[in-house]
CSV table of C-alpha atoms in Angstrom, one decimal:
chain,number,residue,atom,x,y,z
A,1,MET,CA,0.0,0.0,0.0
A,2,LYS,CA,1.4,3.4,-0.9
A,3,THR,CA,2.0,5.7,2.0
A,4,ALA,CA,0.2,9.0,1.9
A,5,PRO,CA,2.5,12.0,1.4
A,6,LEU,CA,3.2,14.0,4.6
A,7,PRO,CA,0.7,16.8,5.1
A,8,ILE,CA,3.1,19.8,4.5
A,9,THR,CA,0.2,22.2,4.3
A,10,MET,CA,-2.7,22.2,6.7
A,11,LEU,CA,-5.3,24.9,6.2
A,12,PHE,CA,-7.5,26.0,9.2
A,13,ILE,CA,-11.2,26.5,8.6
A,14,PRO,CA,-13.3,27.8,11.5
A,15,GLY,CA,-16.1,25.5,12.5
A,16,THR,CA,-18.6,28.2,12.0
A,17,GLU,CA,-17.8,28.8,8.3
A,18,LYS,CA,-20.1,26.4,6.5
A,19,ALA,CA,-19.6,28.3,3.2
A,20,LYS,CA,-15.8,27.7,3.4
A,21,PHE,CA,-16.3,24.0,3.8
A,22,ALA,CA,-17.7,23.8,0.3
A,23,LYS,CA,-14.4,25.0,-1.1
A,24,ILE,CA,-12.4,22.1,0.3
A,25,PRO,CA,-12.4,20.1,-2.9
A,26,GLN,CA,-10.9,23.0,-4.8
A,27,LEU,CA,-8.2,24.1,-2.3
A,28,PRO,CA,-4.6,22.8,-2.7
A,29,ALA,CA,-3.9,22.1,0.9
A,30,ARG,CA,-2.7,18.6,1.7
A,31,ALA,CA,-4.9,18.5,4.8
A,32,PHE,CA,-7.4,20.6,6.6
A,33,ILE,CA,-8.1,21.4,10.3
A,34,LEU,CA,-11.7,22.2,11.0
A,35,ASP,CA,-11.5,24.3,14.2
A,36,LEU,CA,-13.9,23.8,17.2
A,37,GLU,CA,-11.5,25.6,19.6
A,38,ASP,CA,-10.2,29.2,19.4
A,39,ALA,CA,-12.2,30.2,16.3
A,40,VAL,CA,-15.5,29.3,17.8
A,41,PRO,CA,-17.1,31.3,20.7
A,42,PRO,CA,-18.8,29.4,23.5
A,43,GLY,CA,-22.3,30.1,22.3
A,44,GLU,CA,-21.5,28.6,18.9
A,45,LYS,CA,-19.8,25.3,20.0
A,46,ALA,CA,-22.9,23.1,19.6
A,47,GLY,CA,-23.8,24.4,16.2
A,48,SER,CA,-20.3,24.2,14.9
A,49,ARG,CA,-20.1,20.6,15.9
A,50,THR,CA,-23.1,19.9,13.7
A,51,LEU,CA,-21.5,21.8,10.8
A,52,VAL,CA,-18.2,20.1,11.1
A,53,ALA,CA,-19.8,16.6,11.4
A,54,GLY,CA,-21.6,17.4,8.1
A,55,ALA,CA,-18.4,18.5,6.4
A,56,ILE,CA,-16.7,15.2,7.4
A,57,ASP,CA,-19.6,13.3,6.0
A,58,GLU,CA,-19.6,15.2,2.7
A,59,PHE,CA,-15.8,15.8,2.1
A,60,GLY,CA,-14.0,13.2,4.3
A,61,VAL,CA,-13.7,10.6,1.5
A,62,GLY,CA,-11.7,12.9,-0.8
A,63,ALA,CA,-9.8,15.1,1.7
A,64,ARG,CA,-7.7,14.7,4.8
A,65,LEU,CA,-9.8,16.3,7.5
A,66,HIS,CA,-8.6,16.8,11.0
A,67,VAL,CA,-10.6,18.5,13.7
A,68,ARG,CA,-9.1,20.7,16.4
A,69,VAL,CA,-11.2,19.9,19.5
A,70,ASN,CA,-11.2,21.8,22.7
A,71,PRO,CA,-8.5,21.1,25.4
A,72,VAL,CA,-8.7,18.3,28.0
A,73,ASP,CA,-9.5,20.8,30.8
A,74,SER,CA,-12.5,22.3,28.9
A,75,PRO,CA,-16.1,21.3,29.3
A,76,TYR,CA,-16.5,20.8,25.5
A,77,LEU,CA,-14.0,18.0,24.7
A,78,VAL,CA,-16.2,14.9,25.1
A,79,ASP,CA,-19.1,16.5,23.1
A,80,ASP,CA,-16.5,17.5,20.4
A,81,LEU,CA,-15.2,14.0,20.1
A,82,GLU,CA,-18.6,12.3,20.1
A,83,ALA,CA,-19.7,14.5,17.2
A,84,VAL,CA,-16.7,14.2,15.0
A,85,VAL,CA,-15.3,10.7,15.4
A,86,ARG,CA,-17.1,9.2,12.4
A,87,PRO,CA,-16.2,7.7,9.0
A,88,GLY,CA,-14.3,10.2,6.9
A,89,LEU,CA,-12.4,11.8,9.8
A,90,THR,CA,-8.6,11.6,9.4
A,91,GLY,CA,-7.5,12.8,12.8
A,92,VAL,CA,-8.0,14.8,15.9
A,93,ASN,CA,-5.8,17.8,16.8
A,94,LEU,CA,-5.6,18.3,20.6
A,95,PRO,CA,-4.5,21.8,21.5
A,96,LYS,CA,-2.6,22.9,24.7
A,97,ALA,CA,-1.2,19.4,25.4
A,98,THR,CA,0.7,19.6,28.6
A,99,SER,CA,1.3,16.0,29.6
A,100,ALA,CA,1.3,12.4,28.5
A,101,ALA,CA,-1.9,12.0,30.5
A,102,ASP,CA,-3.7,14.5,28.2
A,103,ILE,CA,-2.8,12.4,25.2
A,104,GLN,CA,-3.9,9.2,26.9
A,105,VAL,CA,-7.3,10.6,28.0
A,106,VAL,CA,-8.1,11.7,24.5
A,107,ASP,CA,-6.8,8.4,23.0
A,108,ARG,CA,-9.2,6.4,25.2
A,109,LEU,CA,-12.1,8.7,24.3
A,110,ILE,CA,-11.4,8.4,20.6
A,111,GLU,CA,-11.3,4.6,21.0
A,112,ALA,CA,-14.6,4.6,22.7
A,113,PHE,CA,-16.2,6.6,20.0
A,114,GLU,CA,-14.5,4.6,17.2
A,115,ARG,CA,-16.1,1.5,18.7
A,116,ARG,CA,-19.5,3.2,18.8
A,117,ALA,CA,-19.2,4.3,15.2
A,118,GLY,CA,-18.1,0.9,14.0
A,119,LEU,CA,-14.6,2.0,13.1
A,120,PRO,CA,-11.5,0.0,13.5
A,121,VAL,CA,-9.7,1.0,16.7
A,122,GLY,CA,-6.8,3.2,15.9
A,123,GLU,CA,-8.1,4.4,12.5
A,124,ILE,CA,-8.4,8.0,13.7
A,125,GLU,CA,-4.9,9.5,14.0
A,126,MET,CA,-4.0,12.2,16.5
A,127,MET,CA,-1.7,15.2,16.6
A,128,ALA,CA,-1.0,17.3,19.7
A,129,THR,CA,-0.2,21.0,19.8
A,130,VAL,CA,2.4,22.1,22.4
A,131,GLU,CA,1.9,25.7,23.2
A,132,THR,CA,2.9,26.3,26.8
A,133,VAL,CA,6.0,26.1,28.9
A,134,LYS,CA,4.6,23.1,30.8
A,135,GLY,CA,4.0,21.4,27.5
A,136,VAL,CA,7.5,22.0,26.3
A,137,ARG,CA,8.8,20.7,29.6
A,138,GLN,CA,6.9,17.5,29.1
A,139,VAL,CA,7.2,17.2,25.3
A,140,PHE,CA,9.3,14.0,25.3
A,141,GLU,CA,6.7,12.2,27.5
A,142,ILE,CA,3.9,13.7,25.3
A,143,ALA,CA,5.5,12.4,22.1
A,144,ALA,CA,5.7,8.8,23.4
A,145,ALA,CA,2.2,8.7,25.1
A,146,ALA,CA,0.1,6.8,22.5
A,147,PRO,CA,0.6,4.9,19.2
A,148,ARG,CA,-2.3,6.9,17.7
A,149,LEU,CA,-0.2,10.1,18.0
A,150,LYS,CA,1.4,10.8,14.6
A,151,ARG,CA,2.9,14.3,14.9
A,152,LEU,CA,3.4,17.2,17.2
A,153,CYS,CA,2.5,20.8,16.4
A,154,PHE,CA,3.8,24.1,17.8
A,155,GLY,CA,1.5,26.9,18.9
A,156,ALA,CA,3.5,30.1,18.7
A,157,GLY,CA,0.8,32.5,19.8
A,158,ASP,CA,-0.1,30.8,23.0
A,159,PHE,CA,3.5,29.9,23.8
A,160,SER,CA,4.5,33.6,23.3
A,161,LEU,CA,1.7,34.7,25.6
A,162,ASP,CA,2.8,32.1,28.2
A,163,VAL,CA,6.4,33.4,28.3
A,164,GLY,CA,5.6,37.1,27.8
A,165,VAL,CA,7.3,37.8,24.4
A,166,ASP,CA,6.1,39.3,21.2
A,167,TRP,CA,5.3,37.2,18.2
A,168,PRO,CA,5.5,37.8,15.4
A,169,HIS,CA,8.1,40.4,16.4
A,170,GLU,CA,8.2,43.7,14.5
A,171,ASP,CA,11.7,43.1,13.2
A,172,GLY,CA,10.8,39.7,11.8
A,173,VAL,CA,13.3,37.8,13.9
A,174,THR,CA,12.1,34.8,16.0
A,175,GLY,CA,13.4,35.0,19.6
A,176,GLU,CA,15.7,32.5,21.1
A,177,THR,CA,13.1,31.3,23.5
A,178,LEU,CA,10.7,30.2,20.7
A,179,LEU,CA,13.6,28.6,18.8
A,180,PHE,CA,14.6,26.6,21.8
A,181,ALA,CA,11.0,25.5,22.4
A,182,LYS,CA,10.5,24.5,18.7
A,183,SER,CA,13.8,22.6,18.7
A,184,GLN,CA,12.5,20.5,21.6
A,185,LEU,CA,9.6,19.3,19.4
A,186,VAL,CA,11.9,18.2,16.7
A,187,LEU,CA,14.0,16.2,19.1
A,188,ALA,CA,11.1,14.7,20.9
A,189,SER,CA,9.4,13.7,17.6
A,190,ARG,CA,12.5,11.9,16.5
A,191,MET,CA,13.0,10.2,19.8
A,192,ALA,CA,9.4,8.9,19.7
A,193,GLY,CA,9.5,7.9,16.0
A,194,LEU,CA,6.8,10.4,15.1
A,195,GLU,CA,6.6,12.4,11.8
A,196,PRO,CA,8.6,15.6,11.9
A,197,PRO,CA,6.5,18.3,13.7
A,198,HIS,CA,4.3,20.9,12.1
A,199,ASP,CA,4.8,24.6,12.7
A,200,SER,CA,2.3,27.2,13.9
A,201,VAL,CA,0.3,29.5,11.6
A,202,TYR,CA,1.8,32.8,10.6
A,203,PRO,CA,-0.9,35.3,11.5
A,204,ARG,CA,-0.1,38.1,9.1
A,205,TYR,CA,-1.7,36.5,6.1
A,206,ASP,CA,-1.0,39.4,3.7
A,207,ASP,CA,2.8,39.3,4.4
A,208,LEU,CA,4.0,36.3,2.4
A,209,ASP,CA,7.7,37.4,2.6
A,210,ALA,CA,7.6,37.2,6.4
A,211,LEU,CA,5.8,33.8,6.1
A,212,ARG,CA,8.5,32.5,3.9
A,213,ARG,CA,11.2,33.6,6.3
A,214,GLU,CA,9.5,32.0,9.3
A,215,ALA,CA,8.8,28.8,7.3
A,216,THR,CA,12.4,28.6,6.1
A,217,GLU,CA,13.7,29.0,9.6
A,218,SER,CA,11.5,26.2,11.0
A,219,ARG,CA,12.4,24.0,8.0
A,220,ARG,CA,16.0,24.4,9.0
A,221,LEU,CA,15.1,23.4,12.6
A,222,GLY,CA,13.6,20.2,11.4
A,223,PHE,CA,9.9,20.9,11.0
A,224,LEU,CA,8.2,19.5,7.9
A,225,GLY,CA,5.1,21.5,7.5
A,226,LYS,CA,3.2,24.5,8.6
A,227,HIS,CA,-0.4,25.4,9.4
A,228,ALA,CA,-2.1,28.1,7.2
A,229,ILE,CA,-5.0,30.5,7.9
A,230,HIS,CA,-5.5,31.7,4.3
A,231,PRO,CA,-5.3,29.9,0.9
A,232,SER,CA,-2.7,32.5,-0.3
A,233,GLN,CA,-0.2,31.1,2.2
A,234,LEU,CA,-0.4,27.5,0.8
A,235,PRO,CA,1.9,27.9,-2.2
A,236,VAL,CA,4.6,29.5,-0.1
A,237,ILE,CA,4.5,26.8,2.6
A,238,ASP,CA,4.5,24.0,0.0
A,239,GLU,CA,7.5,25.6,-1.8
A,240,VAL,CA,9.6,26.0,1.4
A,241,TYR,CA,9.0,22.5,2.9
A,242,ARG,CA,8.9,20.4,-0.3
A,243,PRO,CA,12.3,19.4,-1.6
A,244,SER,CA,13.2,21.3,-4.8
A,245,THR,CA,13.7,19.6,-8.1
A,246,ARG,CA,17.4,20.1,-7.8
A,247,GLN,CA,17.5,18.5,-4.3
A,248,VAL,CA,15.5,15.5,-5.6
A,249,GLU,CA,17.7,15.0,-8.6
A,250,ARG,CA,20.8,15.1,-6.5
A,251,ALA,CA,19.3,12.7,-4.0
A,252,ARG,CA,18.6,10.2,-6.8
A,253,ARG,CA,22.2,10.5,-8.0
A,254,LEU,CA,23.5,9.8,-4.5
A,255,VAL,CA,21.2,6.8,-4.0
A,256,ALA,CA,22.1,5.3,-7.4
A,257,ALA,CA,25.8,5.8,-6.9
A,258,PHE,CA,25.7,4.3,-3.4
A,259,ASP,CA,23.6,1.3,-4.5
A,260,GLU,CA,26.2,0.6,-7.2
A,261,ALA,CA,29.0,0.9,-4.7
A,262,GLU,CA,27.3,-1.2,-2.2
A,263,ALA,CA,26.8,-4.0,-4.8
A,264,HIS,CA,30.6,-4.0,-5.1
A,265,GLY,CA,31.1,-4.4,-1.4
A,266,LYS,CA,31.7,-0.7,-0.6
A,267,GLY,CA,30.1,1.3,2.2
A,268,ALA,CA,31.0,4.8,0.9
A,269,VAL,CA,31.4,6.4,-2.5
A,270,GLY,CA,32.4,9.9,-3.8
A,271,VAL,CA,29.7,11.8,-5.7
A,272,ASP,CA,30.2,15.3,-7.0
A,273,GLY,CA,33.1,15.8,-4.7
A,274,GLU,CA,31.2,14.6,-1.6
A,275,LEU,CA,31.8,11.5,0.4
A,276,VAL,CA,28.5,9.6,0.6
A,277,ASP,CA,28.2,7.0,3.4
A,278,TYR,CA,25.1,5.6,5.1
A,279,PRO,CA,23.8,8.7,7.0
A,280,ILE,CA,24.0,10.7,3.7
A,281,LEU,CA,22.3,7.9,1.9
A,282,TYR,CA,19.5,7.7,4.4
A,283,ARG,CA,18.9,11.5,4.2
A,284,ALA,CA,18.8,11.3,0.4
A,285,ARG,CA,16.2,8.6,0.6
A,286,ASP,CA,14.2,10.8,3.0
A,287,ILE,CA,14.3,13.7,0.5
A,288,ILE,CA,12.9,11.5,-2.2
A,289,ALA,CA,10.2,10.3,0.1
A,290,GLU,CA,9.3,13.8,1.2
A,291,ALA,CA,8.9,14.9,-2.4
A,292,GLY,CA,6.7,11.9,-3.1
A,293,ALA,CA,9.1,11.0,-5.9
């Protein structure tokens, strides 16, 4: 079975915006996050669940749909999960994850609603957003908390609020505290065998140059995707995180040369003035996989 490409682009759609759901088949995002949390005021929670459930029924077969539910300590979580765990849902995004226990609670709830819906246990994947100091402190435990968890996400807005720094900063430079926190997600994801983490949205949707800078920075840290809040952001995100044609062609040359060398009993070979051994080979294969090539 062919593995689905990693969801480099994930577009947020507020759970109240039924008209925007109808555009899902035409939008070039690799995945979508239908939001029941921050984008939905308390008085609209119940109605939004109904709208989101309808969107899953209508578009879930052809699109990768995730739902951002409310946090574990909210009064809305159970009702959120009961409404959206259904055929067509790809995954659940848990915001403000602060401990392994948070992940395990949601994992058990999803399992219960999978059984009720007649779905195979474990079919619905999960991603957890780390956006507090407490979450960063516990991120290695969070990453290893449940097999259902596929990736971590970083929430720059809430994390910046928690530590008392500006984001995005007026000079366009990401502060060292955020860089440190984001790097922890990369390491924890690798340690737990998860997909590389997904970066936060960039809130200034009309400043694509600043988006490109922030995306490039997080790509260098080891992130492999970024949330979007506007369709205009999608091409920039895809371009930054997807390996270029030149990178893919080079990776193919490295793999072909190494395979030939290995067939002759060698564990290293020179290609274009570079020594290629197993770590370089494995990275080349990762690049090819990331490109879906």
